[in-house]
């Protein structure tokens, strides 16, 4: 095994917790997801984010290292009638080619976000949007932050736009 491969973080180091639907809606609104977008959800879990994006007319890519989550997401997308608009990938999100994404959605951890940040900035086109539920990107200042209240908890959602100051 090469040293670079050994150094790559392996998921699921992040505990699975689905974003409440009110947060998912805020993520869609913050990124202004629309037809023509390609939305990647890294660590897609049950697929609720890619389903919401597909319902808005976007194409979506659901990436999860857990094959059971990918199967659950596929079934949920089928039930929602949007499976043809979603690509499902059972792979490590650190191995995912992000160059086709216009929007990347995250609900991972601060450490995962910091590790992904250089790749996001390198692989995404200017104007691409990155949205994270709860976790910042270190010292990368968000373009916008919204707060969503759900069941007595305050959820922060952050937006970064590639190439904006």
GROMACS .gro file of N, CA and C in nm, residues 12-69:
model
  174
   12UNK      N    1  -1.667   0.524   0.790
   12UNK     CA    2  -1.747   0.623   0.859
   12UNK      C    3  -1.691   0.661   0.996
   13UNK      N    4  -1.599   0.752   0.999
   13UNK     CA    5  -1.548   0.808   1.124
   13UNK      C    6  -1.645   0.911   1.179
   14UNK      N    7  -1.744   0.946   1.099
   14UNK     CA    8  -1.847   1.042   1.140
   14UNK      C    9  -1.972   0.963   1.176
   15UNK      N   10  -2.024   0.987   1.295
   15UNK     CA   11  -2.146   0.919   1.338
   15UNK      C   12  -2.262   0.963   1.249
   16UNK      N   13  -2.342   0.868   1.204
   16UNK     CA   14  -2.455   0.899   1.117
   16UNK      C   15  -2.566   0.966   1.197
   17UNK      N   16  -2.603   1.083   1.153
   17UNK     CA   17  -2.717   1.156   1.209
   17UNK      C   18  -2.779   1.234   1.094
   18UNK      N   19  -2.900   1.198   1.052
   18UNK     CA   20  -2.960   1.269   0.939
   18UNK      C   21  -2.994   1.413   0.974
   19UNK      N   22  -2.976   1.500   0.877
   19UNK     CA   23  -3.016   1.640   0.893
   19UNK      C   24  -3.168   1.647   0.898
   20UNK      N   25  -3.226   1.724   0.990
   20UNK     CA   26  -3.371   1.742   0.989
   20UNK      C   27  -3.414   1.803   0.854
   21UNK      N   28  -3.535   1.772   0.813
   21UNK     CA   29  -3.582   1.822   0.682
   21UNK      C   30  -3.584   1.974   0.676
   22UNK      N   31  -3.607   2.041   0.788
   22UNK     CA   32  -3.602   2.188   0.787
   22UNK      C   33  -3.460   2.237   0.756
   23UNK      N   34  -3.360   2.164   0.801
   23UNK     CA   35  -3.221   2.198   0.770
   23UNK      C   36  -3.190   2.167   0.624
   24UNK      N   37  -3.240   2.053   0.576
   24UNK     CA   38  -3.221   2.017   0.434
   24UNK      C   39  -3.277   2.128   0.346
   25UNK      N   40  -3.397   2.176   0.379
   25UNK     CA   41  -3.458   2.283   0.300
   25UNK      C   42  -3.373   2.410   0.306
   26UNK      N   43  -3.320   2.441   0.423
   26UNK     CA   44  -3.233   2.559   0.437
   26UNK      C   45  -3.106   2.542   0.353
   27UNK      N   46  -3.053   2.421   0.347
   27UNK     CA   47  -2.934   2.394   0.266
   27UNK      C   48  -2.964   2.416   0.118
   28UNK      N   49  -3.080   2.369   0.073
   28UNK     CA   50  -3.120   2.388  -0.067
   28UNK      C   51  -3.135   2.537  -0.098
   29UNK      N   52  -3.202   2.608  -0.008
   29UNK     CA   53  -3.225   2.752  -0.027
   29UNK      C   54  -3.093   2.829  -0.027
   30UNK      N   55  -3.006   2.798   0.067
   30UNK     CA   56  -2.879   2.869   0.080
   30UNK      C   57  -2.793   2.851  -0.045
   31UNK      N   58  -2.793   2.731  -0.101
   31UNK     CA   59  -2.715   2.703  -0.222
   31UNK      C   60  -2.790   2.744  -0.348
   32UNK      N   61  -2.917   2.783  -0.334
   32UNK     CA   62  -3.002   2.818  -0.449
   32UNK      C   63  -2.999   2.707  -0.554
   33UNK      N   64  -3.023   2.583  -0.508
   33UNK     CA   65  -3.021   2.466  -0.597
   33UNK      C   66  -3.133   2.478  -0.698
   34UNK      N   67  -3.097   2.450  -0.824
   34UNK     CA   68  -3.194   2.463  -0.934
   34UNK      C   69  -3.163   2.360  -1.042
   35UNK      N   70  -3.254   2.350  -1.139
   35UNK     CA   71  -3.230   2.264  -1.255
   35UNK      C   72  -3.099   2.307  -1.319
   36UNK      N   73  -3.022   2.210  -1.361
   36UNK     CA   74  -2.892   2.239  -1.421
   36UNK      C   75  -2.777   2.221  -1.323
   37UNK      N   76  -2.806   2.225  -1.193
   37UNK     CA   77  -2.702   2.200  -1.094
   37UNK      C   78  -2.669   2.052  -1.086
   38UNK      N   79  -2.547   2.023  -1.044
   38UNK     CA   80  -2.505   1.887  -1.010
   38UNK      C   81  -2.464   1.893  -0.863
   39UNK      N   82  -2.546   1.831  -0.779
   39UNK     CA   83  -2.531   1.839  -0.634
   39UNK      C   84  -2.469   1.709  -0.582
   40UNK      N   85  -2.354   1.720  -0.519
   40UNK     CA   86  -2.289   1.606  -0.455
   40UNK      C   87  -2.318   1.614  -0.306
   41UNK      N   88  -2.361   1.503  -0.247
   41UNK     CA   89  -2.376   1.493  -0.102
   41UNK      C   90  -2.272   1.392  -0.054
   42UNK      N   91  -2.170   1.440   0.014
   42UNK     CA   92  -2.062   1.354   0.062
   42UNK      C   93  -2.097   1.303   0.201
   43UNK      N   94  -2.121   1.172   0.208
   43UNK     CA   95  -2.173   1.111   0.330
   43UNK      C   96  -2.324   1.122   0.329
   44UNK      N   97  -2.385   1.069   0.222
   44UNK     CA   98  -2.526   1.097   0.191
   44UNK      C   99  -2.628   1.027   0.281
   45UNK      N  100  -2.585   0.929   0.360
   45UNK     CA  101  -2.679   0.866   0.452
   45UNK      C  102  -2.802   0.811   0.383
   46UNK      N  103  -2.921   0.853   0.428
   46UNK     CA  104  -3.046   0.800   0.374
   46UNK      C  105  -3.089   0.867   0.244
   47UNK      N  106  -3.012   0.963   0.196
   47UNK     CA  107  -3.040   1.023   0.066
   47UNK      C  108  -3.130   1.145   0.068
   48UNK      N  109  -3.167   1.193   0.184
   48UNK     CA  110  -3.265   1.303   0.189
   48UNK      C  111  -3.217   1.429   0.118
   49UNK      N  112  -3.088   1.458   0.120
   49UNK     CA  113  -3.037   1.579   0.054
   49UNK      C  114  -3.038   1.562  -0.098
   50UNK      N  115  -2.993   1.448  -0.148
   50UNK     CA  116  -2.995   1.428  -0.294
   50UNK      C  117  -3.138   1.419  -0.347
   51UNK      N  118  -3.228   1.364  -0.268
   51UNK     CA  119  -3.369   1.359  -0.309
   51UNK      C  120  -3.425   1.500  -0.319
   52UNK      N  121  -3.399   1.583  -0.219
   52UNK     CA  122  -3.447   1.722  -0.222
   52UNK      C  123  -3.390   1.796  -0.343
   53UNK      N  124  -3.262   1.775  -0.373
   53UNK     CA  125  -3.200   1.840  -0.489
   53UNK      C  126  -3.264   1.792  -0.619
   54UNK      N  127  -3.286   1.662  -0.630
   54UNK     CA  128  -3.348   1.607  -0.751
   54UNK      C  129  -3.491   1.658  -0.768
   55UNK      N  130  -3.562   1.675  -0.658
   55UNK     CA  131  -3.698   1.729  -0.665
   55UNK      C  132  -3.699   1.873  -0.716
   56UNK      N  133  -3.586   1.943  -0.701
   56UNK     CA  134  -3.573   2.079  -0.753
   56UNK      C  135  -3.524   2.082  -0.898
   57UNK      N  136  -3.503   1.963  -0.956
   57UNK     CA  137  -3.462   1.955  -1.095
   57UNK      C  138  -3.313   1.935  -1.117
   58UNK      N  139  -3.236   1.931  -1.009
   58UNK     CA  140  -3.091   1.910  -1.022
   58UNK      C  141  -3.062   1.762  -1.044
   59UNK      N  142  -2.943   1.735  -1.097
   59UNK     CA  143  -2.889   1.600  -1.093
   59UNK      C  144  -2.813   1.590  -0.962
   60UNK      N  145  -2.808   1.472  -0.903
   60UNK     CA  146  -2.744   1.459  -0.773
   60UNK      C  147  -2.658   1.334  -0.769
   61UNK      N  148  -2.554   1.341  -0.687
   61UNK     CA  149  -2.463   1.229  -0.667
   61UNK      C  150  -2.455   1.203  -0.517
   62UNK      N  151  -2.493   1.083  -0.478
   62UNK     CA  152  -2.499   1.039  -0.339
   62UNK      C  153  -2.376   0.953  -0.313
   63UNK      N  154  -2.287   0.998  -0.224
   63UNK     CA  155  -2.162   0.927  -0.196
   63UNK      C  156  -2.162   0.884  -0.049
   64UNK      N  157  -2.145   0.754  -0.026
   64UNK     CA  158  -2.134   0.705   0.111
   64UNK      C  159  -2.049   0.579   0.111
   65UNK      N  160  -1.967   0.564   0.213
   65UNK     CA  161  -1.881   0.447   0.224
   65UNK      C  162  -1.958   0.325   0.277
   66UNK      N  163  -2.072   0.348   0.338
   66UNK     CA  164  -2.152   0.240   0.398
   66UNK      C  165  -2.251   0.187   0.294
   67UNK      N  166  -2.234   0.062   0.249
   67UNK     CA  167  -2.323   0.008   0.146
   67UNK      C  168  -2.469   0.002   0.191
   68UNK      N  169  -2.494  -0.013   0.320
   68UNK     CA  170  -2.632  -0.016   0.368
   68UNK      C  171  -2.697   0.121   0.353
   69UNK      N  172  -2.622   0.227   0.378
   69UNK     CA  173  -2.676   0.362   0.359
   69UNK      C  174  -2.702   0.389   0.211
   0.00000   0.00000   0.00000
